[in-house]
XYZ file of C-alpha atoms in Angstrom:
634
model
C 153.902 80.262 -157.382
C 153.928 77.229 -159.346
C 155.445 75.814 -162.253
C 153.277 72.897 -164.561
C 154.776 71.065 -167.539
C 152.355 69.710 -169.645
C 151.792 68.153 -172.667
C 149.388 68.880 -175.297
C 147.636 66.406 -176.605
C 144.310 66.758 -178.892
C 142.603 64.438 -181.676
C 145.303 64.989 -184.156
C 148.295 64.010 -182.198
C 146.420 60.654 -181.568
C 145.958 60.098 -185.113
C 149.394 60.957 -185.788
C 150.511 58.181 -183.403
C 148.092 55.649 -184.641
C 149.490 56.842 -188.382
C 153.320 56.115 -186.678
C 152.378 52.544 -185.284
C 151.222 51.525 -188.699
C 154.086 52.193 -190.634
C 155.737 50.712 -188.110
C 158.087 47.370 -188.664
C 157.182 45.370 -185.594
C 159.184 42.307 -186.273
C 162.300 44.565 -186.320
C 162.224 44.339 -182.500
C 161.847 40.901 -182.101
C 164.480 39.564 -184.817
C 167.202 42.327 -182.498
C 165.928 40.667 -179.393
C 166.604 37.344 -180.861
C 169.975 35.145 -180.377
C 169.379 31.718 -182.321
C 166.138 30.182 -180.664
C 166.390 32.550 -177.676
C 164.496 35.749 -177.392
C 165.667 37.929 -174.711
C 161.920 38.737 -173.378
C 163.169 41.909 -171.237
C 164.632 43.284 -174.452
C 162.175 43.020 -176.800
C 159.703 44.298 -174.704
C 161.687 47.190 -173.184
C 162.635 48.248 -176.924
C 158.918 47.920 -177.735
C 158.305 50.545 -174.917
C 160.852 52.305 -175.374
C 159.451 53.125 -178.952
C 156.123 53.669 -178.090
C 157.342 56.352 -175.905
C 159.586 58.090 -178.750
C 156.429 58.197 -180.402
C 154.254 59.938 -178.488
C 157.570 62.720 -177.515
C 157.976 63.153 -181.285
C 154.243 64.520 -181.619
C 153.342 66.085 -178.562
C 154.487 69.531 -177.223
C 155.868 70.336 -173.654
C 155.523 73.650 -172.171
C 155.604 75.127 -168.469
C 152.792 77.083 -167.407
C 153.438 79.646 -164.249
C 150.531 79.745 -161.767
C 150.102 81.952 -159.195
C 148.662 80.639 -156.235
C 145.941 84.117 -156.191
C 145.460 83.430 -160.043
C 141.824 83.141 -161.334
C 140.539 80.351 -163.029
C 139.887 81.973 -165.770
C 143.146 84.248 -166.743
C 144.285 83.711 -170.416
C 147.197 85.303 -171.954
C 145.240 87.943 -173.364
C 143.666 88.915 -170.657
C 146.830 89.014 -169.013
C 148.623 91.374 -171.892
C 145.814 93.656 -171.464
C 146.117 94.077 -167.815
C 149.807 95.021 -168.729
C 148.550 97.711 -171.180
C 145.936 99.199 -168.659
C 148.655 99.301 -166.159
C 151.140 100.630 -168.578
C 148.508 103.413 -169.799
C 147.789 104.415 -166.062
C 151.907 104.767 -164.666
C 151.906 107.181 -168.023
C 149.024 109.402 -166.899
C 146.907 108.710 -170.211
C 143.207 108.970 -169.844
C 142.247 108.432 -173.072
C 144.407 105.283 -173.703
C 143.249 103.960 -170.132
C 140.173 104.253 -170.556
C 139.965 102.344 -173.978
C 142.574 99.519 -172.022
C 139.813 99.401 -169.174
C 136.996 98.666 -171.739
C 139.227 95.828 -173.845
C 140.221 94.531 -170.466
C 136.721 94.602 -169.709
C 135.308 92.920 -172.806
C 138.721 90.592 -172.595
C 137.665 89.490 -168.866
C 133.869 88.588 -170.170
C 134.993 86.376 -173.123
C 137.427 84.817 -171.128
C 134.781 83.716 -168.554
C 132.668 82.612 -171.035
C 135.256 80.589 -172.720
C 136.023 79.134 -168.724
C 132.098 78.342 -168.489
C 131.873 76.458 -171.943
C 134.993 74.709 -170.760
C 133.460 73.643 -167.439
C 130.121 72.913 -168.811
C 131.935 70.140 -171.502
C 133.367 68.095 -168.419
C 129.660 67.284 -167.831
C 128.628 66.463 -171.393
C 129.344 62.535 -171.094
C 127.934 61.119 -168.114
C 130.104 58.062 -168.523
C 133.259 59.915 -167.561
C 133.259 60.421 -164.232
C 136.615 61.869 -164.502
C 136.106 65.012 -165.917
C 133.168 65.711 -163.967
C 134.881 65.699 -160.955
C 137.450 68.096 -162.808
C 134.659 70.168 -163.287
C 133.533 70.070 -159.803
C 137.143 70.512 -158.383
C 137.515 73.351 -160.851
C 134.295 75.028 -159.712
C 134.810 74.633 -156.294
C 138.741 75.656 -156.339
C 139.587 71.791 -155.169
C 143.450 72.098 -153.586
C 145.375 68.903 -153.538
C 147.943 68.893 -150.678
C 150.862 66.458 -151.184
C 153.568 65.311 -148.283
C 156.486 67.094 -147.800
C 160.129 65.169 -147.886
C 161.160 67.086 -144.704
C 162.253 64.389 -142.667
C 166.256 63.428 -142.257
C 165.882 60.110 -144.133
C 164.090 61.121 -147.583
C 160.520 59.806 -147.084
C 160.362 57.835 -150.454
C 162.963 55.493 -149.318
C 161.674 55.315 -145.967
C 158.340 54.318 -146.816
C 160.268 52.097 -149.928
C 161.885 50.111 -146.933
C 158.905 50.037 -144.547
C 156.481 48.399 -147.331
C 159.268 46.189 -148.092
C 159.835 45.090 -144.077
C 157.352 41.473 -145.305
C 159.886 40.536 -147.269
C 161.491 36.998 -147.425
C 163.959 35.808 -150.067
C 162.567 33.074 -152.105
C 165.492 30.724 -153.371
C 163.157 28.443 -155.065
C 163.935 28.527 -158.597
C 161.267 25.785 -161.238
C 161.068 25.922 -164.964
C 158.624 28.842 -165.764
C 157.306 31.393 -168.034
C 158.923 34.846 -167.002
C 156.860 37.974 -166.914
C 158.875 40.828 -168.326
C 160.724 42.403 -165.446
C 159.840 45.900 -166.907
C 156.173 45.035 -166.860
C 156.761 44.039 -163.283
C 157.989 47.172 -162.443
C 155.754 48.580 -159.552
C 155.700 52.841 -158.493
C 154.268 53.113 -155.003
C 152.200 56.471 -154.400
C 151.440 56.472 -150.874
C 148.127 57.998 -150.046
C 147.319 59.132 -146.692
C 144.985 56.924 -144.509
C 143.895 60.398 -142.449
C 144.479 63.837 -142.887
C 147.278 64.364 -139.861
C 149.938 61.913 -140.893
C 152.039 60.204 -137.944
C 153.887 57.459 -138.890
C 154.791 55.657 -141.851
C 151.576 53.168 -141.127
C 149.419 55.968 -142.026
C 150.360 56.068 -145.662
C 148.439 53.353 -147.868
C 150.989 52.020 -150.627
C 148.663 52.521 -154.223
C 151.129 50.674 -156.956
C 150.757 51.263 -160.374
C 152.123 49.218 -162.878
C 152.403 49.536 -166.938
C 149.304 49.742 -168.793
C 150.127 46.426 -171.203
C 150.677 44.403 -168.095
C 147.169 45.298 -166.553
C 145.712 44.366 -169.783
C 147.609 40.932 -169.623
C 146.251 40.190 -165.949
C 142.784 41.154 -166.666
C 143.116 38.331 -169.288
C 144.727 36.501 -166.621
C 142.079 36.577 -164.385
C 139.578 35.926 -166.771
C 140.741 32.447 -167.130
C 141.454 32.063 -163.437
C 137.776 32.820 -162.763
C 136.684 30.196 -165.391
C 138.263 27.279 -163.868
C 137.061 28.129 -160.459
C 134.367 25.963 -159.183
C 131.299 27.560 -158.497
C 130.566 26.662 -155.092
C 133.922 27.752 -154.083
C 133.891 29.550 -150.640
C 130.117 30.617 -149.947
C 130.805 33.002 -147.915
C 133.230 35.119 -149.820
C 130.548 38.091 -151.138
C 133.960 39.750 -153.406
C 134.701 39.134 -156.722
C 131.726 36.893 -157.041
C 129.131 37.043 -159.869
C 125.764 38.778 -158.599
C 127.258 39.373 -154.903
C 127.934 42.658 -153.215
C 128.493 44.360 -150.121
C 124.473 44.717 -149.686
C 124.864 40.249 -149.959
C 127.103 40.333 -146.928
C 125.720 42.892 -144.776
C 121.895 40.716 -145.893
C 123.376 37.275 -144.809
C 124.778 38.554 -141.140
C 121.746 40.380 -140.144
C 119.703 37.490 -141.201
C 122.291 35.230 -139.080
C 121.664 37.349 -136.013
C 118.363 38.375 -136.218
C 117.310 34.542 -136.897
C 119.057 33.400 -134.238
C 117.777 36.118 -131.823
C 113.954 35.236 -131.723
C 115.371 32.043 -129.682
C 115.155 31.884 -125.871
C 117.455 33.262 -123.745
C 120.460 33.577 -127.401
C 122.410 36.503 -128.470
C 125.286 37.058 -130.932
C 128.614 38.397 -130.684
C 130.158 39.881 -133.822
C 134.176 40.342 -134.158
C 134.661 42.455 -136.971
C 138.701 41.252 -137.705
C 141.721 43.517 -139.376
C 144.538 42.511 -140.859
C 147.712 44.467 -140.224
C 148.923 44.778 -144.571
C 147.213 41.755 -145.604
C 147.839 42.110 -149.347
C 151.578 42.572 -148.476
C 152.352 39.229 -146.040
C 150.881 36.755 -148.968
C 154.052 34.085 -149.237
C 153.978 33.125 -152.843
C 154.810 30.068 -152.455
C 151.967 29.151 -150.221
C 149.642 30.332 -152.397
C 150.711 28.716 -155.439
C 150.612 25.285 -153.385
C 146.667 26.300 -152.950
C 145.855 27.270 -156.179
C 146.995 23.745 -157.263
C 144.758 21.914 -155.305
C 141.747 24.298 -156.772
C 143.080 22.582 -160.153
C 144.954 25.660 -161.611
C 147.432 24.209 -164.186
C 151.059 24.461 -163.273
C 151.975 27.065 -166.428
C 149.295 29.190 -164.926
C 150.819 29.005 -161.555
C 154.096 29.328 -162.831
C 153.728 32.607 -164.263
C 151.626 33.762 -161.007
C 154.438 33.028 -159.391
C 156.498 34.654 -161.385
C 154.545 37.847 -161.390
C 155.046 37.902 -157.491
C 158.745 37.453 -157.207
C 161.328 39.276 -157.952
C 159.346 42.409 -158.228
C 161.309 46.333 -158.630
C 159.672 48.422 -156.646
C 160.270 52.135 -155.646
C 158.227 55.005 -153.799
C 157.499 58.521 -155.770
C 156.166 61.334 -153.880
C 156.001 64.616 -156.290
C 159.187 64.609 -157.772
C 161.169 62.398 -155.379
C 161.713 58.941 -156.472
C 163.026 56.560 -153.934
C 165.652 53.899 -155.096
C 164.274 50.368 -156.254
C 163.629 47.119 -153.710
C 162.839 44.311 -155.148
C 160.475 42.184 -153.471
C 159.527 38.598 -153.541
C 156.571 38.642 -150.817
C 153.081 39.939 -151.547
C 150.998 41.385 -153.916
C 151.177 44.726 -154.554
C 147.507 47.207 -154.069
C 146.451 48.862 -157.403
C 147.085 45.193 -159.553
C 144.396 43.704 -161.262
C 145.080 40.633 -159.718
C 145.594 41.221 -156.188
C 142.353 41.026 -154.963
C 141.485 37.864 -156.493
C 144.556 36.218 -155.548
C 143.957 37.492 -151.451
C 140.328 35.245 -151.911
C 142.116 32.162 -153.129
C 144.462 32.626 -150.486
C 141.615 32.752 -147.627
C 138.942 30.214 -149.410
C 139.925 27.334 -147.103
C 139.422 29.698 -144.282
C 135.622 28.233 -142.710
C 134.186 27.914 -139.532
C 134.081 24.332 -138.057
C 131.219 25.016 -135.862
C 127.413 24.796 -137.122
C 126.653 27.441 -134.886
C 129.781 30.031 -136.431
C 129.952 31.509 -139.783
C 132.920 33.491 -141.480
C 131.662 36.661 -143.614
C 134.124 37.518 -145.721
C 134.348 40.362 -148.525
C 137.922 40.189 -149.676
C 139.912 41.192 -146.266
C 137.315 41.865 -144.336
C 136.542 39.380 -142.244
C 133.779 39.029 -139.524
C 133.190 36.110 -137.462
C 129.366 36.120 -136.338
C 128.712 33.555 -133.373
C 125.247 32.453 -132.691
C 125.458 31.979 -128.794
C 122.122 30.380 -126.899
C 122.333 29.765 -122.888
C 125.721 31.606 -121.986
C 127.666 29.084 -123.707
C 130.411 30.729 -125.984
C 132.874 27.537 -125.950
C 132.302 27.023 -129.579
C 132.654 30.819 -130.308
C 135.940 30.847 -128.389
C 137.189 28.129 -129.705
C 136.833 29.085 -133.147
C 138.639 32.584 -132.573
C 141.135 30.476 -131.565
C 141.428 28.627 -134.462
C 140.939 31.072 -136.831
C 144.260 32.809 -135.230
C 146.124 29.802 -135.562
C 144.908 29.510 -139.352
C 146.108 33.199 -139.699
C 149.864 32.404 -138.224
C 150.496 29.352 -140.770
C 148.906 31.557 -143.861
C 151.191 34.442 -142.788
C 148.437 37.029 -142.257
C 148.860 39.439 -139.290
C 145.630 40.207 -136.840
C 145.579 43.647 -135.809
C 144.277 43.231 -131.797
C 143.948 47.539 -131.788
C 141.738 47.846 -134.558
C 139.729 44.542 -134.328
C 136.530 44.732 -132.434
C 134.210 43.278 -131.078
C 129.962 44.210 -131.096
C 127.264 41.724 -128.695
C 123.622 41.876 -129.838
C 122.039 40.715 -126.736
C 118.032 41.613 -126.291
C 117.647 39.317 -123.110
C 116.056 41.604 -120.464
C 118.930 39.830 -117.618
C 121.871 40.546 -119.434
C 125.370 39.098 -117.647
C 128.503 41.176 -118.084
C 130.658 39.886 -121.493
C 134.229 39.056 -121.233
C 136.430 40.198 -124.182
C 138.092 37.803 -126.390
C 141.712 37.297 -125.579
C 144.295 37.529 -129.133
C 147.473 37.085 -128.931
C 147.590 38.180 -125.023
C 145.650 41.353 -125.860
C 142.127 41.759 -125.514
C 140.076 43.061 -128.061
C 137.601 46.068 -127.375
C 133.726 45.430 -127.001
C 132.402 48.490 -128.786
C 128.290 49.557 -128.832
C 128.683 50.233 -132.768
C 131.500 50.033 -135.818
C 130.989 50.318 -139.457
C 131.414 47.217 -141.450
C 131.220 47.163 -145.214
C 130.423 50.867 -145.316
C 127.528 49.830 -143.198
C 127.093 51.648 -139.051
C 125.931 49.118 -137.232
C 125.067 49.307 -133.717
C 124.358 46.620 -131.003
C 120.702 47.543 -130.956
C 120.337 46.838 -134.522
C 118.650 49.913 -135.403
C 119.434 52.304 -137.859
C 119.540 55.120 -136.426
C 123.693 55.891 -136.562
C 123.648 54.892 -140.208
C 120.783 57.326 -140.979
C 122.707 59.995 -139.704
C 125.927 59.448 -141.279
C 124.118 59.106 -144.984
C 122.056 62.406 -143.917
C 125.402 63.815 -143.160
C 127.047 62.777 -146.160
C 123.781 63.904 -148.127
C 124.105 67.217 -146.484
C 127.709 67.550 -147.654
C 127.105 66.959 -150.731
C 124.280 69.440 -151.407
C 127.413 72.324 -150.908
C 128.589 70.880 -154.327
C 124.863 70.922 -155.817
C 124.657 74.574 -154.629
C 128.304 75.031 -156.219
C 126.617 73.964 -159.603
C 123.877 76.072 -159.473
C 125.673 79.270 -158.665
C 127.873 78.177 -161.987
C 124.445 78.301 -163.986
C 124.889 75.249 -164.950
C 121.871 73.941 -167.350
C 119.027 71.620 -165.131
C 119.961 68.456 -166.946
C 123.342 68.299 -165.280
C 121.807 69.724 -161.866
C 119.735 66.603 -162.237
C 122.251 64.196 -163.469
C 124.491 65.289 -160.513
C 121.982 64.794 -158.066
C 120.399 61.854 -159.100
C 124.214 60.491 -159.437
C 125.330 61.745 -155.603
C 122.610 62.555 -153.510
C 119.927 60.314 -154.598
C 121.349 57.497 -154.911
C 122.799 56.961 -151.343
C 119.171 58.233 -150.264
C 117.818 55.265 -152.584
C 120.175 52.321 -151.283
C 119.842 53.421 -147.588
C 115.851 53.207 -147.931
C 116.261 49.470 -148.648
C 117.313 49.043 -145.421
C 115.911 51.520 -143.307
C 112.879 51.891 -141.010
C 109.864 54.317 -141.372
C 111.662 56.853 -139.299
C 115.005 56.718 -141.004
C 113.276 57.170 -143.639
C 111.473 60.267 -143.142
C 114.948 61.641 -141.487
C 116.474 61.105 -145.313
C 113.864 62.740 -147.194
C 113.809 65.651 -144.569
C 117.733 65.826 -146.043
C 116.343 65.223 -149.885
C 113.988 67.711 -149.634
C 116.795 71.028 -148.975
C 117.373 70.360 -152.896
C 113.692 71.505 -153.539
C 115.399 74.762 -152.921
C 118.642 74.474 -155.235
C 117.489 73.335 -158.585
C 113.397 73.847 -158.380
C 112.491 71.866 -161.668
C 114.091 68.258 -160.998
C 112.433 65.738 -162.860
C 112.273 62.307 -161.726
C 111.380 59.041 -163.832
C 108.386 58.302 -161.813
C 106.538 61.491 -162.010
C 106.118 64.112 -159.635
C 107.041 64.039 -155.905
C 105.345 66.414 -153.698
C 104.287 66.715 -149.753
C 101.234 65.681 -148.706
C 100.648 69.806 -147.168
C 101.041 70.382 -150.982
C 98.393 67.716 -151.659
C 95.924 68.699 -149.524
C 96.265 72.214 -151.009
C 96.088 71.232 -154.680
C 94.371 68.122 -155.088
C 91.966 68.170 -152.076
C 90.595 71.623 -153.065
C 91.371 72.179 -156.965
C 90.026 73.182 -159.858
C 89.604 70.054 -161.686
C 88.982 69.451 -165.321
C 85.792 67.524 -166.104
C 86.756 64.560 -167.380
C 88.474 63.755 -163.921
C 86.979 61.858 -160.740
C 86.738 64.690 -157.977
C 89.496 64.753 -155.346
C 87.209 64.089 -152.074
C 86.269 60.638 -153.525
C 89.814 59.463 -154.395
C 91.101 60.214 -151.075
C 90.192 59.591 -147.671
C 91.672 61.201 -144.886
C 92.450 59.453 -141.794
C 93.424 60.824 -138.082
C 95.225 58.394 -135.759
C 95.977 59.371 -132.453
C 99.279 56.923 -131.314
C 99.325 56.187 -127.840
C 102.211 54.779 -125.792
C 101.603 51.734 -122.981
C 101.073 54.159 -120.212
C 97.927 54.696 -122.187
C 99.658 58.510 -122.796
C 98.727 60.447 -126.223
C 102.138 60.723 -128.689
C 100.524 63.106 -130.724
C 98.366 63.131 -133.658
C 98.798 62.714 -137.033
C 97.283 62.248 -140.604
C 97.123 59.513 -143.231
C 96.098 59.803 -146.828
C 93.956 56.477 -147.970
C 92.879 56.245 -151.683
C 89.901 54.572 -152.062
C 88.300 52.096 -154.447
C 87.448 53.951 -157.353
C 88.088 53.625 -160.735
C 90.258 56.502 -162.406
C 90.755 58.558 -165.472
C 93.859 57.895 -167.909
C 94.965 61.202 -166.935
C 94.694 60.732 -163.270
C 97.780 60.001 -161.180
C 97.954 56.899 -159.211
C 99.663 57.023 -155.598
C 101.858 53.688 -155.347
C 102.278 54.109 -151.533
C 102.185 56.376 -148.758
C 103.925 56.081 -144.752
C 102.069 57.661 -141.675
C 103.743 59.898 -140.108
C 103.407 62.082 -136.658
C 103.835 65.336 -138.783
C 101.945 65.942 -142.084
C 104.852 67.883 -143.562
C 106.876 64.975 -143.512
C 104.297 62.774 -145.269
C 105.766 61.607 -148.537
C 103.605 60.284 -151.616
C 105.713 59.311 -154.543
C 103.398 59.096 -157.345
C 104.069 57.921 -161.059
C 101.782 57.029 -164.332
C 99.963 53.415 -164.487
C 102.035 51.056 -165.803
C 100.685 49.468 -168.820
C 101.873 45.603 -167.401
C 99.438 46.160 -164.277
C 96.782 43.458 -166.015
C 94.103 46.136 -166.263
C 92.305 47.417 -169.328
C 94.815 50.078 -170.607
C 94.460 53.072 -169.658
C 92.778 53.067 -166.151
C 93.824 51.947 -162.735
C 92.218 51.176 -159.351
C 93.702 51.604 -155.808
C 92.919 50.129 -152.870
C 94.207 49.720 -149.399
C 95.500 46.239 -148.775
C 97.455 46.851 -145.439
C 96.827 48.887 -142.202
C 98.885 47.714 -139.452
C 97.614 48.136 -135.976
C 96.275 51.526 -134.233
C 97.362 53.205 -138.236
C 100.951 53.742 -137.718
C 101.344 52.711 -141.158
C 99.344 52.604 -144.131
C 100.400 50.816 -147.529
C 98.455 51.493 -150.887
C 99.224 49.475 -153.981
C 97.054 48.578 -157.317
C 94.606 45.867 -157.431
């Protein structure tokens, strides 16, 4: 059984609270706050919260609700009074009054899930709030939260208080500076867990929050950082860039490698590097002295580092708060302007040699060296310096979870000797996931396939979830184009015809969930559907017959031995001109299997240079022996 306080809050409360700021005397807090010329910062603006707070207690409502941990969903008060009266009427033997408690509790339980439906169905209304409709979800799938338990002899929020705060070095340098509020510094550490079987403090992530006003302030903050950044700074850093992404960095090292590879006797070894609590071993000091030579101002740097020193922090897990540490060593996850601040840190951090580069997406780093006749000297070396960079910046190299991948297509491939780190060597692996990304020595994409077909697969149970809910199509089709779809989508870009296929073998198990998804390019069917419907229709009139807008092709793949692989069929439009009603196919993929065959299929666009209205298809690419034939419009 559990007990929740909550507060109830609603439209009117926040209109009360706007009504109470108004009337408010603001300068009251700063005149009390002042002595002569001085204002005592941490005063006024703990008074100001302090205020704000009283506000928002003075027109909202507590109250403890009891849950049991059996308890439907759906259980209101009334329903539970009534189950009290049919109980009461059945210990006294009273037919007639149990019966008509039965059919209130009866009508009671319907309203009540109707109410629970309407409820559900209005955390799906605004598809910008991706809040509630994962409240929905969790509430329609009975999502259970489990949180840590302080069972240890030390209490666990001062354990993992002291073990975040084990970086720590006093800083006894004191300039002239502006002074962040120390209440706005104020930092609470959730920890989150890393993996589901916690076994060791390490295993806990530290998430800090800090006070709303001060994330608004560094938001501004970084703002102006950002504008007096050159733009050229650090090429290689793909985070917190303008028009750069993970998809940029995972693009640029496959290009490295696979450019590199179509040279004699070359291949590339990868080490894919992890720090051991980067954001928590920056020294302030050091990076102050960088962001002065970037041409930061010194009030600006000042104040950032301010904002790192001198920090409270504490640890709260449920109810159990940890006592307060204050720090003056790194920047704490969950800021605004942590991130950022970890790139400025690491911009000066490039390779020396033409034949390295240094992909970098915030902390993860990856050092891709472009070997050609055995000789890794300039790879080596570079690992070398790049560890010695990594000691004078303070940052940490985890040997045990850095790794190592070789790409090597050479037909006489030698044996590879690991890299040696800090007397430990790191581990060659055959695959790893970087940026989200499985890549595997091989460069295929076959692992990643079946990861995003797993995670596709997963996340039908939630689609299926919806549907049994009877939830209305457009938010079946908002949900899937939002979830499923769109990791289908982004994994095409990158995929190969048989990935592919394996994706829209997983895409096609929602055919069977919500049957009437609509999709912004027209209809998607099979090509077995095809042949049934559009090869041998009824046709109106006014449209071209079927047998002249296709053509169907057999190709019979054979492998060098000169063995058959097995048949299969390709669907070729030819050159004909078409009806405005018609529907043009933009491309198709053989395949060994006509089931699998694919053609997405949408309207003419009216930008195609063509007289309005009509269209013409013709096939501009077969690639040898038909493995793979691409239509597009002429």
């Amino acid at each position: 059984m559990d007990y929740i306080e909550c507060e109830n809050e609603s439209q009117k409360t926040s209109v009360e609270v706007q009504d109470c700021f108004e009337c408010t005397d603001w300068d009251m807090f700063r005149e009390a706050a002042t002595n002569g010329e001085f204002i005592n910062l941490e005063e006024y603006t703990s008074t100001v919260t302090s205020y704000i707070g009283k506000c928002i207690d003075d027109v909202t409502t507590s109250k403890t609700i009891t849950i049991c941990s059996n308890q439907k969903p759906w259980m209101t008060a009334k329903v539970r009074a009534l189950l009290k009266t049919r109980d009461s009427a059945f210990r006294a033997g009273d037919k007639t009054a149990l019966k008509t408690a039965r059919a209130k509790l009866s009508r009671a339980i319907r309203e009540a899930k109707h109410a629970h439906a309407k409820r559900i169905h209005g955390h799906f209304q605004d598809s910008g709030d991706t809040r509630r409709m994962w409240q929905g979800i969790q509430a329609i799938t009975n999502y259970k939260t489990t949180s840590p338990a302080c069972d240890r002899d030390a209490p666990l929020p001062d354990a993992l208080n002291d073990f975040y705060a084990r970086f720590e070095v006093q800083n006894n340098v004191v300039a002239r500076k502006t002074i962040p509020p120390p209440s706005d510094q104020t930092t609470t550490i959730f920890p989150v867990p890393k993996k589901s079987t916690v076994s060791c403090l390490n295993d806990y992530r530290p998430v800090a929050l800090t006070p709303i006003m001060m994330k608004c302030f560094e938001r501004l903050v970084m703002r102006h950082i950002k504008t007096q950044l050159p733009p050229s700074l650090d090429p290689m850093q793909f985070a917190y860039r303008p028009n750069r992404s993970t998809d940029d960095a995972i693009s640029t090292t496959l290009h490295l490698a696979l450019t590199h590879l179509k040279n004699k006797d070359s291949y590339v070894r990868m080490l894919f590097i992890d720090f051991s609590s980067a954001f928590n071993t920056i020294i302030p000091q050091h990076l102050i002295e960088k962001l002065r030579l970037l041409g930061l101002n010194t009030s600006l740097c000042n104040w950032i580092l301010d904002f790192l020193t001198e920090r409270p922090q504490s640890v709260r897990i449920g109810n159990s708060i940890s006592s307060t540490t204050t720090l003056s060593t790194g920047a704490p996850q969950g800021c605004v302007l942590s991130p950022l601040l970890f790139t400025l840190l690491t911009h000066d951090c490039a390779p020396t040699h033409s034949l390295n580069h240094i992909i970098k997406f915030a902390d993860d780093t990856t050092v891709v060296g472009l070997i050609s006749k055995n000789d890794e000297s300039a790879y080596r070396e570079e690992v070398q310096r790049l560890t010695a960079w990594c000691g004078a910046n303070n940052l940490s190299l985890n040997v045990d979870k850095t790794k190592e991948m070789v790409v090597d297509f050479r037909r006489a491939q030698s044996d590879h000797s690991p890299l040696i780190i800090d007397g430990s060597s790191v581990e060659i692996v055959k695959s790893t996931k970087f940026l989200g990304v499985h890549l595997a020595d091989d460069l295929t994409w076959s692992l990643n396939t079946s990861s995003i077909t797993k995670k596709a697969q997963q996340r039908l149970y939630f689609l299926r979830r919806l549907r049994k809910a009877h939830l209305p199509p457009p938010i079946l089709t908002m949900f899937y184009r939002g979830t499923i779809e769109s990791i289908d989508e982004d994994d095409k870009d990158e995929e190969t015809t048989s990935a592919v296929t394996e994706l829209d073998n997983a895409g096609r198990s929602t055919e069977y969930i919500p049957r009437d998804l609509p999709t912004d390019e027209g209809p998607s069917t099979s090509a077995h559907n095809l042949s049934r419907t559009w090869l041998n229709p009824p046709v109106p009139d006014h449209a071209i017959q079927p047998a002249e807008f296709f053509s169907v092709y057999h190709m019979d793949r054979t492998l060098d031995s000169g063995k058959s692989r097995g048949g299969g069929v390709c669907l070729v439009v030819n050159n004909h001109w078409c009806d405005s009603t018609s529907i043009v196919p933009l491309s198709c993929s053989c395949t060994p299997n006509l089931e699998l065959l694919t053609i997405k299929c949408r309207p003419l666009p009216s930008t195609s240079g063509i007289q309005l209205g009509h269209s013409q298809c013709r096939l501009y690419s077969t690639s040898s022996g038909h493995r793979h034939c691409s239509i597009g419009l002429t």
